[in-house]
Amino acid sequence: MNAAFPLVPWPTAVEPRDGELAFPAAHVVSPEPLRWTLLAAELLTPLGVSVTGGGPEALAEGAPAPDGVVVELRLEDSADRSAGGEAYVLDVRDDGITVTAPEPAGLLHGLRTLRQLVTPRATVPTVVVRDAPRYPWRGLTLDIARHWFGPAVLRRVVDLAGSYKLRVLHLHLTDDQGWRLEIPSRPGLTERSGRTQVGGEVPPGERGWLTVEEYRELQDYAAARFVEVVPEVDLPGHTNAATHAYGELRPDGLPTPLYGGIEVGFSQLWADNPATEPFVRDVLGDVAAMTAGRYVHVGGDEALTLEAGEYARLVGLALDAVRAAGKTPAAWQEAATAAVEPGTVLQFWDPRADAAPLLRAAAAGARFIMSPASHAYCDMKYDADHPIGQDWMGLVELRDAYGWEPSTALPGLPPEAVEGVAAALWTETIVTTDHLFSMLLPRLPALAEVAWTPPSGRDWASFRARVAEHARTWDAEGWAYHPTRQVAWP
Ligand code: TNX
């Protein structure tokens, strides 16, 4: 690693050309000038690079030289189509910059890499970067149920995740403390459980949940940045917000009281209650209908009051409801004990649990997202003195977030069963936007590199030097970060 290339995640190949290009201004040439000029401006203007753009006519013989370095974005059929079209080549020469990719997602990855090369002196080193990701599912799981974070914060989270080339924002939308997405068939969910959160109510002036319209807008915003939103409705445990809103879900028909604490595992649905199946099918059907992406996550974690058979029936119902609504189901690892069909996505989080059901599910064709709490949980404290966060899985310093291997994190799992890696941020103790960002930074970049770069390209000494350079961008974006002592910040 050369200090001139503070790239995270580290690319497949970096071929320096030993020059430097002044880069105070960029002129983006692309087939869709409006779209790409805006995206490039979003990435580059916080770093002081001014951006204009236009169509390919700027490159024609005799055309007036544009103001600024030409950044040409080129979709090329001949380019590397492996890695789901996410591959790209970034070529920085003395006389201009080219990004080539088979699909638009690769073009944006190339622009994100370019942004990481901009120095404080508004120059970029000349270089060729060739790159493609290891895993397709590179995600962030974010809990907005324990504490509510609204559309404006969620857009900034999309920006952050996108800047490290993540493709999935998985939103944990429901839990004991609150319900965060309007459900047309069950309006009481948000009417009665939408404003509550850990410790009481969402701040005055905040609604506390996403309307159907806001959810659509958020997905559109994310999709424009090639991030897919995966909604999670957690059941059959973590359901107190539902049983508070609809008492009919309980055997006694009485709504449960609101819950503002941070215990887990006490709430449930009942398989034999006649209200349960229509509720599960209506809610998951509505969520599937509102969701543009391919997946709906049904939770399934920590249903500690349910005996195994009833648990498996309820999770089986949820998985079936998602498939019936035309989506691919995802669930937490506990769901492996229910009937899992090929392609079902299981999210591994608890390394202490019995691996046998997970290995059986893998043999039955389940795909795995690796989020081991000991490495990927960004709600764990960085160190014992950290003022926020939990420590039930121990401490997760930056080096812990970086130093693990997804293909061996669950012993016995065939490496081909791994679909990707997700960081997770649970928000029991996360109240402010600065809390949220400082738990993700700098750990999210570490996890993004674990998801993108194969082991041969990963190196702790190199990573800690590269990530240090990113603090300038985080400051420019207003993203709070934790200045861990494991990094020599500039
Ligand atoms: C376990 S991880 C949970 C969450 C908590 C988290 C706190 C998982 C699938 N369930 O409900 O928020 O621990 O760290």
Coordinates of C-alpha atoms and ligand atoms in Angstrom, one line a residue:
M1 CA 0.0 0.0 0.0
N2 CA 1.2 3.4 -1.0
A3 CA 0.2 6.3 1.2
A4 CA -1.0 8.2 -1.9
F5 CA -3.8 5.7 -2.3
P6 CA -5.9 5.7 0.9
L7 CA -8.6 3.5 -0.7
V8 CA -11.2 1.7 1.4
P9 CA -12.3 -1.0 0.5
W10 CA -8.9 -1.9 -1.0
P11 CA -9.3 -2.6 -4.8
T12 CA -8.3 -5.6 -6.8
A13 CA -5.4 -3.8 -8.4
V14 CA -3.8 -0.4 -8.1
E15 CA -1.2 0.5 -10.8
P16 CA 0.4 3.9 -10.0
R17 CA 1.5 6.1 -12.9
D18 CA 3.7 8.4 -10.7
G19 CA 2.1 11.6 -11.7
E20 CA -0.4 14.0 -10.2
L21 CA -3.3 15.9 -11.7
A22 CA -4.6 19.2 -10.4
F23 CA -8.3 18.6 -9.7
P24 CA -10.0 21.8 -8.5
A25 CA -12.8 21.3 -11.0
A26 CA -14.3 18.3 -12.8
H27 CA -16.4 18.2 -16.0
V28 CA -18.3 15.0 -16.0
V29 CA -19.0 13.6 -19.5
S30 CA -21.7 10.8 -19.5
P31 CA -24.6 9.5 -21.5
E32 CA -27.0 10.8 -18.8
P33 CA -25.5 14.2 -17.9
L34 CA -28.2 15.3 -15.4
R35 CA -28.0 12.1 -13.3
W36 CA -24.2 11.7 -13.3
T37 CA -23.4 15.3 -12.8
L38 CA -25.6 15.5 -9.7
L39 CA -24.1 12.2 -8.3
A40 CA -20.5 13.4 -9.0
A41 CA -21.3 16.8 -7.4
E42 CA -22.7 15.1 -4.3
L43 CA -19.4 13.2 -3.9
L44 CA -16.9 15.8 -4.9
T45 CA -18.2 19.2 -3.8
P46 CA -17.8 18.5 -0.1
L47 CA -14.1 18.0 -0.8
G48 CA -13.8 21.3 -2.6
V49 CA -13.9 20.1 -6.2
S50 CA -16.4 22.0 -8.3
V51 CA -18.4 20.0 -10.7
T52 CA -20.0 20.6 -14.1
G53 CA -21.2 18.1 -16.7
G54 CA -22.6 17.4 -20.1
G55 CA -22.9 14.8 -22.9
P56 CA -20.2 13.3 -25.1
E57 CA -20.3 16.3 -27.5
A58 CA -17.7 18.0 -25.2
L59 CA -15.2 15.4 -26.4
A60 CA -15.9 16.0 -30.2
E61 CA -13.1 17.3 -32.4
G62 CA -13.0 21.1 -32.2
A63 CA -15.3 21.4 -29.2
P64 CA -14.3 24.1 -26.7
A65 CA -12.3 22.7 -23.8
P66 CA -14.6 22.3 -20.8
D67 CA -13.8 24.1 -17.6
G68 CA -12.1 21.5 -15.4
V69 CA -10.7 18.0 -15.7
V70 CA -12.8 15.8 -18.0
V71 CA -14.1 12.8 -16.1
E72 CA -15.5 10.5 -18.7
L73 CA -18.0 7.8 -17.6
R74 CA -18.3 5.0 -20.1
L75 CA -20.6 2.0 -20.1
E76 CA -18.8 -0.7 -22.1
D77 CA -20.2 -4.1 -23.1
S78 CA -16.7 -5.5 -23.3
A79 CA -16.0 -4.6 -19.7
D80 CA -15.7 -7.3 -16.9
R81 CA -19.3 -8.6 -16.3
S82 CA -18.4 -10.9 -13.5
A83 CA -19.3 -9.6 -10.0
G84 CA -22.8 -8.7 -11.1
G85 CA -21.8 -5.8 -13.2
E86 CA -20.2 -4.0 -10.3
A87 CA -16.7 -4.2 -11.7
Y88 CA -15.1 -1.0 -12.9
V89 CA -11.8 0.5 -14.1
L90 CA -10.7 4.0 -13.0
D91 CA -8.0 5.5 -15.2
V92 CA -6.5 8.8 -14.0
R93 CA -4.1 10.2 -16.6
D94 CA -2.3 13.6 -16.9
D95 CA -4.9 14.6 -19.5
G96 CA -8.1 13.4 -17.9
I97 CA -10.0 10.7 -16.1
T98 CA -12.0 7.7 -17.4
V99 CA -14.3 5.3 -15.6
T100 CA -15.3 2.2 -17.5
A101 CA -17.9 -0.3 -16.3
P102 CA -20.4 -2.8 -17.7
E103 CA -23.2 -1.4 -15.5
P104 CA -24.1 2.0 -13.9
A105 CA -23.3 0.6 -10.4
G106 CA -19.7 0.2 -11.5
L107 CA -19.5 3.7 -12.8
L108 CA -20.6 5.0 -9.4
H109 CA -18.1 2.8 -7.6
G110 CA -15.4 4.3 -9.8
L111 CA -16.5 7.8 -8.9
R112 CA -16.4 6.8 -5.2
T113 CA -12.9 5.5 -5.6
L114 CA -11.9 8.8 -7.4
R115 CA -13.3 10.8 -4.5
Q116 CA -11.1 8.9 -2.1
L117 CA -8.0 9.9 -4.1
V118 CA -8.6 13.6 -3.9
T119 CA -5.9 15.1 -1.7
P120 CA -6.2 18.1 0.7
R121 CA -4.3 20.1 -2.0
A122 CA -7.1 19.3 -4.6
T123 CA -5.0 17.0 -6.7
V124 CA -5.3 13.3 -7.6
P125 CA -2.4 10.9 -8.2
T126 CA -2.4 9.4 -11.7
V127 CA -3.2 5.7 -11.5
V128 CA -5.1 2.8 -13.0
V129 CA -7.5 1.1 -10.5
R130 CA -9.1 -2.2 -11.5
D131 CA -11.7 -3.5 -9.1
A132 CA -14.7 -5.8 -8.4
P133 CA -16.3 -7.0 -5.2
R134 CA -15.9 -10.4 -3.6
Y135 CA -19.5 -10.7 -2.3
P136 CA -22.7 -9.2 -3.7
W137 CA -24.5 -8.6 -0.4
R138 CA -22.6 -5.9 1.4
G139 CA -24.9 -4.4 3.9
L140 CA -25.8 -2.4 6.9
T141 CA -28.6 -3.5 9.3
L142 CA -30.0 -0.5 11.1
D143 CA -32.5 -0.6 13.9
I144 CA -34.8 2.4 13.8
A145 CA -37.3 0.7 16.2
R146 CA -35.5 1.1 19.5
H147 CA -34.8 4.7 18.6
W148 CA -36.4 6.4 15.7
F149 CA -34.2 8.0 13.0
G150 CA -36.2 9.7 10.2
P151 CA -35.8 10.1 6.5
A152 CA -33.2 12.9 6.6
V153 CA -30.9 10.8 8.8
L154 CA -31.6 7.7 6.7
R155 CA -30.6 9.5 3.5
R156 CA -27.3 10.4 5.2
V157 CA -26.8 6.8 6.2
V158 CA -27.4 5.7 2.6
D159 CA -24.7 8.2 1.5
L160 CA -22.3 6.8 4.1
A161 CA -23.0 3.2 3.2
G162 CA -22.8 4.0 -0.5
S163 CA -19.5 5.7 -0.1
Y164 CA -18.0 2.4 1.1
K165 CA -19.7 0.6 -1.8
L166 CA -22.3 -1.1 0.3
R167 CA -25.4 -2.3 -1.7
V168 CA -27.9 -3.1 1.1
L169 CA -29.6 -1.0 3.7
H170 CA -31.6 -3.5 5.9
L171 CA -34.0 -1.6 8.1
H172 CA -35.2 -3.2 11.4
L173 CA -38.6 -1.5 11.4
T174 CA -40.5 -3.2 14.2
D175 CA -39.7 -4.3 17.7
D176 CA -41.2 -4.3 21.2
Q177 CA -40.7 -0.5 21.6
G178 CA -42.2 0.8 18.3
W179 CA -43.5 0.2 14.8
R180 CA -41.9 2.4 12.1
L181 CA -43.6 1.7 8.8
E182 CA -47.2 2.6 7.8
I183 CA -49.1 -0.6 7.0
P184 CA -52.3 0.2 5.0
S185 CA -54.1 -3.0 6.1
R186 CA -53.3 -2.4 9.8
P187 CA -53.2 1.4 10.4
G188 CA -53.3 0.9 14.1
L189 CA -49.7 -0.3 14.1
T190 CA -48.3 3.1 13.5
E191 CA -51.3 5.0 15.0
R192 CA -50.8 3.3 18.4
S193 CA -47.2 2.1 18.4
G194 CA -45.5 4.5 16.0
R195 CA -44.4 7.3 18.4
T196 CA -43.0 5.2 21.2
Q197 CA -39.3 4.3 21.6
V198 CA -36.8 3.3 24.3
G199 CA -37.4 5.6 27.3
G200 CA -40.7 7.0 26.1
E201 CA -41.6 9.0 22.9
V202 CA -39.9 10.2 19.9
P203 CA -38.9 13.9 20.1
P204 CA -41.6 16.6 19.5
G205 CA -41.8 17.5 15.9
E206 CA -40.9 14.0 14.7
R207 CA -43.6 11.6 13.5
G208 CA -41.9 8.4 14.5
W209 CA -42.7 6.3 11.5
L210 CA -42.3 6.3 7.7
T211 CA -45.4 6.8 5.6
V212 CA -45.9 4.7 2.5
E213 CA -44.8 7.8 0.5
E214 CA -41.7 8.4 2.6
Y215 CA -40.7 4.8 2.4
R216 CA -41.0 5.0 -1.4
E217 CA -38.9 8.2 -1.5
L218 CA -36.3 6.6 0.7
Q219 CA -36.1 3.5 -1.6
D220 CA -35.8 5.8 -4.7
Y221 CA -33.0 7.8 -3.0
A222 CA -31.2 4.6 -2.2
A223 CA -31.8 3.0 -5.6
A224 CA -30.3 6.1 -7.3
R225 CA -27.1 5.3 -5.4
F226 CA -27.4 1.5 -6.1
V227 CA -28.4 0.7 -2.5
E228 CA -31.3 -1.7 -2.1
V229 CA -33.6 -1.3 1.0
V230 CA -34.5 -4.6 2.7
P231 CA -37.3 -4.0 5.2
E232 CA -37.6 -6.2 8.3
V233 CA -40.8 -6.9 10.2
D234 CA -39.5 -8.9 13.2
L235 CA -41.7 -11.9 14.3
P236 CA -42.8 -14.0 16.1
G237 CA -40.7 -12.4 19.0
H238 CA -39.9 -8.7 19.3
T239 CA -43.6 -8.1 18.7
N240 CA -44.8 -6.0 21.7
A241 CA -45.5 -3.0 19.4
A242 CA -47.9 -5.2 17.4
T243 CA -49.6 -6.7 20.4
H244 CA -50.0 -3.2 21.9
A245 CA -51.7 -2.0 18.8
Y246 CA -53.8 -5.1 18.2
G247 CA -54.9 -6.9 21.4
E248 CA -56.6 -9.5 19.2
L249 CA -53.2 -11.0 18.6
R250 CA -53.1 -12.2 22.2
P251 CA -55.0 -15.1 23.6
D252 CA -56.8 -12.8 26.1
G253 CA -57.5 -10.2 23.4
L254 CA -56.1 -7.5 25.6
P255 CA -53.5 -5.0 24.2
T256 CA -50.1 -5.3 26.0
P257 CA -48.7 -2.1 27.7
L258 CA -46.2 0.0 25.8
Y259 CA -42.6 -1.0 26.4
G260 CA -39.8 1.5 26.8
G261 CA -37.0 -0.8 28.2
I262 CA -34.2 -2.7 26.5
E263 CA -34.8 -6.3 27.5
V264 CA -35.3 -8.8 24.7
G265 CA -37.2 -12.1 24.3
F266 CA -40.4 -11.6 26.2
S267 CA -43.0 -10.9 23.5
Q268 CA -44.5 -13.3 21.0
L269 CA -47.3 -14.2 18.6
W270 CA -49.5 -17.3 19.0
A271 CA -49.7 -19.9 16.2
D272 CA -53.2 -21.1 17.1
N273 CA -54.7 -17.7 17.5
P274 CA -57.1 -17.1 14.5
A275 CA -56.0 -13.5 14.2
T276 CA -52.4 -14.4 13.7
E277 CA -52.2 -15.8 10.2
P278 CA -54.3 -13.0 8.6
F279 CA -52.1 -10.4 10.4
V280 CA -48.9 -12.0 9.2
R281 CA -50.1 -12.4 5.6
D282 CA -51.6 -8.9 5.4
V283 CA -48.6 -7.1 7.0
L284 CA -45.9 -9.0 5.0
G285 CA -48.1 -8.7 1.9
D286 CA -48.3 -4.9 2.3
V287 CA -44.6 -4.6 3.0
A288 CA -43.8 -6.7 -0.1
A289 CA -46.1 -4.6 -2.2
M290 CA -44.4 -1.4 -1.0
T291 CA -40.9 -2.7 -1.5
A292 CA -39.0 -2.3 -4.8
G293 CA -36.2 -4.6 -3.8
R294 CA -36.0 -8.4 -4.0
Y295 CA -36.1 -9.2 -0.2
V296 CA -38.3 -9.0 2.8
H297 CA -36.7 -9.9 6.2
V298 CA -39.0 -11.5 8.8
G299 CA -36.7 -11.4 11.8
G300 CA -37.2 -14.6 13.8
D301 CA -34.6 -13.8 16.5
E302 CA -34.8 -14.3 20.2
A303 CA -38.4 -15.6 20.5
L304 CA -37.5 -17.0 23.9
T305 CA -41.0 -17.7 25.2
L306 CA -41.9 -19.9 22.3
E307 CA -41.5 -23.7 22.3
A308 CA -39.6 -25.0 19.2
G309 CA -42.6 -26.4 17.4
E310 CA -44.8 -23.3 17.6
Y311 CA -41.8 -21.2 16.8
A312 CA -41.1 -23.2 13.6
R313 CA -44.8 -22.9 12.5
L314 CA -44.8 -19.2 13.0
V315 CA -41.6 -18.6 11.1
G316 CA -42.7 -21.0 8.4
L317 CA -45.9 -19.0 8.0
A318 CA -43.8 -15.7 7.7
L319 CA -41.4 -17.2 5.2
D320 CA -44.3 -18.5 3.2
A321 CA -46.2 -15.2 3.3
V322 CA -43.1 -13.4 1.9
R323 CA -42.7 -16.0 -1.0
A324 CA -46.5 -15.8 -1.7
A325 CA -46.1 -12.0 -2.0
G326 CA -43.3 -12.5 -4.6
K327 CA -40.2 -11.7 -2.6
T328 CA -37.3 -13.7 -1.3
P329 CA -37.4 -14.1 2.4
A330 CA -34.5 -13.3 4.7
A331 CA -34.4 -14.0 8.5
W332 CA -32.1 -14.2 11.5
Q333 CA -30.2 -17.4 12.0
E334 CA -32.7 -18.9 14.4
A335 CA -35.1 -19.3 11.5
A336 CA -32.9 -22.2 10.3
T337 CA -35.0 -24.5 12.5
A338 CA -38.1 -23.7 10.4
A339 CA -38.5 -25.2 6.9
V340 CA -36.0 -23.3 4.8
E341 CA -36.2 -23.4 1.0
P342 CA -33.4 -22.9 -1.4
G343 CA -32.5 -19.2 -1.8
T344 CA -33.8 -18.2 1.7
V345 CA -31.3 -15.8 3.2
L346 CA -30.2 -16.4 6.8
Q347 CA -28.3 -13.8 8.7
F348 CA -25.7 -15.3 11.1
W349 CA -25.2 -13.2 14.2
D350 CA -24.7 -15.4 17.3
P351 CA -21.5 -17.4 17.3
R352 CA -22.5 -19.0 20.6
A353 CA -25.5 -20.8 19.2
D354 CA -25.6 -24.5 18.0
A355 CA -24.3 -24.5 14.4
A356 CA -26.0 -27.8 13.4
P357 CA -29.4 -26.3 12.2
L358 CA -27.5 -23.6 10.2
L359 CA -25.3 -26.2 8.5
R360 CA -28.5 -28.2 7.7
A361 CA -30.1 -25.1 6.2
A362 CA -27.0 -24.5 4.1
A363 CA -27.3 -28.0 2.8
A364 CA -30.9 -27.2 1.9
G365 CA -29.8 -24.2 -0.1
A366 CA -30.0 -21.3 2.3
R367 CA -27.7 -18.3 1.6
F368 CA -25.8 -16.7 4.4
I369 CA -25.2 -13.1 5.4
M370 CA -22.4 -13.0 8.0
S371 CA -22.9 -10.6 10.8
P372 CA -21.1 -12.2 13.8
A373 CA -21.8 -10.0 16.8
S374 CA -18.1 -10.3 17.9
H375 CA -17.0 -8.5 14.8
A376 CA -19.9 -6.9 12.9
Y377 CA -22.0 -5.5 15.7
C378 CA -21.5 -1.7 15.7
D379 CA -23.6 -1.3 18.9
M380 CA -20.9 -3.0 20.9
K381 CA -18.7 -0.6 22.8
Y382 CA -15.3 0.1 21.2
D383 CA -13.6 -0.2 24.6
A384 CA -14.7 -0.5 28.2
D385 CA -14.9 3.2 28.7
H386 CA -17.0 3.9 25.7
P387 CA -20.0 6.0 26.9
I388 CA -22.6 4.3 24.6
G389 CA -23.2 0.9 23.4
Q390 CA -23.6 -2.6 24.9
D391 CA -21.0 -5.3 25.7
W392 CA -22.9 -8.6 25.9
M393 CA -20.7 -9.9 23.1
G394 CA -17.6 -8.2 24.4
L395 CA -15.9 -5.1 23.0
V396 CA -15.6 -4.6 19.3
E397 CA -12.6 -2.3 18.6
L398 CA -11.7 -1.3 15.1
R399 CA -9.2 -4.1 14.7
D400 CA -11.9 -6.7 15.8
A401 CA -14.3 -5.3 13.1
Y402 CA -11.5 -5.6 10.5
G403 CA -9.7 -8.9 11.5
W404 CA -12.1 -11.7 10.6
E405 CA -12.9 -13.9 7.7
P406 CA -16.5 -14.4 6.6
S407 CA -15.9 -17.7 4.9
T408 CA -14.7 -19.3 8.1
A409 CA -16.7 -17.4 10.7
L410 CA -19.2 -20.2 11.0
P411 CA -17.1 -23.4 11.2
G412 CA -18.4 -26.1 8.8
L413 CA -20.3 -23.7 6.5
P414 CA -19.4 -24.2 2.9
P415 CA -17.8 -21.0 1.6
E416 CA -20.1 -21.0 -1.4
A417 CA -23.1 -20.5 0.9
V418 CA -21.9 -17.1 1.9
E419 CA -23.8 -14.4 0.1
G420 CA -22.1 -11.5 1.9
V421 CA -21.5 -9.5 5.0
A422 CA -23.5 -7.0 7.0
A423 CA -22.6 -4.6 9.8
A424 CA -25.4 -4.2 12.3
L425 CA -26.3 -1.2 14.5
W426 CA -28.9 -1.8 17.2
T427 CA -30.1 1.4 18.8
E428 CA -31.1 0.7 22.4
T429 CA -28.4 3.2 23.6
I430 CA -28.1 5.2 20.4
V431 CA -30.1 8.4 20.7
T432 CA -28.5 11.1 18.6
T433 CA -27.3 11.2 15.0
D434 CA -23.8 11.8 16.3
H435 CA -24.1 8.6 18.3
L436 CA -25.2 6.7 15.3
F437 CA -22.4 7.9 13.0
S438 CA -19.7 7.5 15.7
M439 CA -20.7 3.9 16.2
L440 CA -20.4 3.3 12.4
L441 CA -17.2 5.3 11.9
P442 CA -14.6 3.9 11.6
R443 CA -16.0 0.4 12.0
L444 CA -18.3 0.4 8.9
P445 CA -15.3 1.0 6.5
A446 CA -13.5 -2.0 8.1
L447 CA -16.6 -4.2 7.6
A448 CA -17.0 -2.9 4.0
E449 CA -13.5 -4.0 3.2
V450 CA -14.1 -7.4 4.7
A451 CA -17.1 -7.7 2.4
W452 CA -15.4 -6.4 -0.7
T453 CA -11.8 -7.4 -0.6
P454 CA -10.6 -11.0 -0.6
P455 CA -8.2 -12.0 2.2
S456 CA -5.1 -11.6 0.0
G457 CA -5.8 -7.8 -0.3
R458 CA -6.5 -7.2 3.4
D459 CA -3.9 -6.0 5.8
W460 CA -4.5 -4.3 9.2
A461 CA -1.4 -2.1 9.1
S462 CA -2.4 -0.9 5.7
F463 CA -6.0 -0.4 6.6
R464 CA -5.4 1.7 9.7
A465 CA -3.1 4.0 7.7
R466 CA -5.6 4.3 4.8
V467 CA -8.7 4.9 7.0
A468 CA -6.9 7.7 8.9
E469 CA -7.1 9.8 5.7
H470 CA -10.9 9.5 5.6
A471 CA -11.5 11.6 8.7
R472 CA -11.2 14.7 6.5
T473 CA -14.2 13.5 4.4
W474 CA -16.2 12.6 7.4
D475 CA -15.6 16.1 8.8
A476 CA -16.6 17.6 5.5
E477 CA -19.8 15.5 5.5
G478 CA -20.6 16.3 9.1
W479 CA -20.4 12.6 10.0
A480 CA -19.2 12.1 13.6
Y481 CA -16.6 9.4 14.2
H482 CA -14.9 7.7 17.1
P483 CA -11.2 8.7 17.2
T484 CA -10.1 5.2 18.3
R485 CA -6.5 5.1 19.6
Q486 CA -5.9 2.2 17.2
V487 CA -5.5 4.8 14.4
A488 CA -3.0 7.7 14.1
W489 CA -5.5 10.3 12.9
P490 CA -4.0 13.2 11.0
Ligands
TNX1 C1 -29.6 -9.1 19.9 S1 -29.0 -9.7 17.2 C2 -30.7 -8.8 19.1 C3 -31.3 -7.4 19.1 C4 -30.6 -6.6 20.1 C5 -29.1 -6.8 20.0 C6 -28.4 -5.8 20.9 C7 -30.4 -10.0 17.1 C8 -30.9 -10.8 15.9 N1 -31.2 -9.7 18.1 O1 -32.7 -7.5 19.3 O2 -30.9 -5.2 19.7 O3 -28.9 -8.1 20.4 O4 -27.0 -5.9 20.7

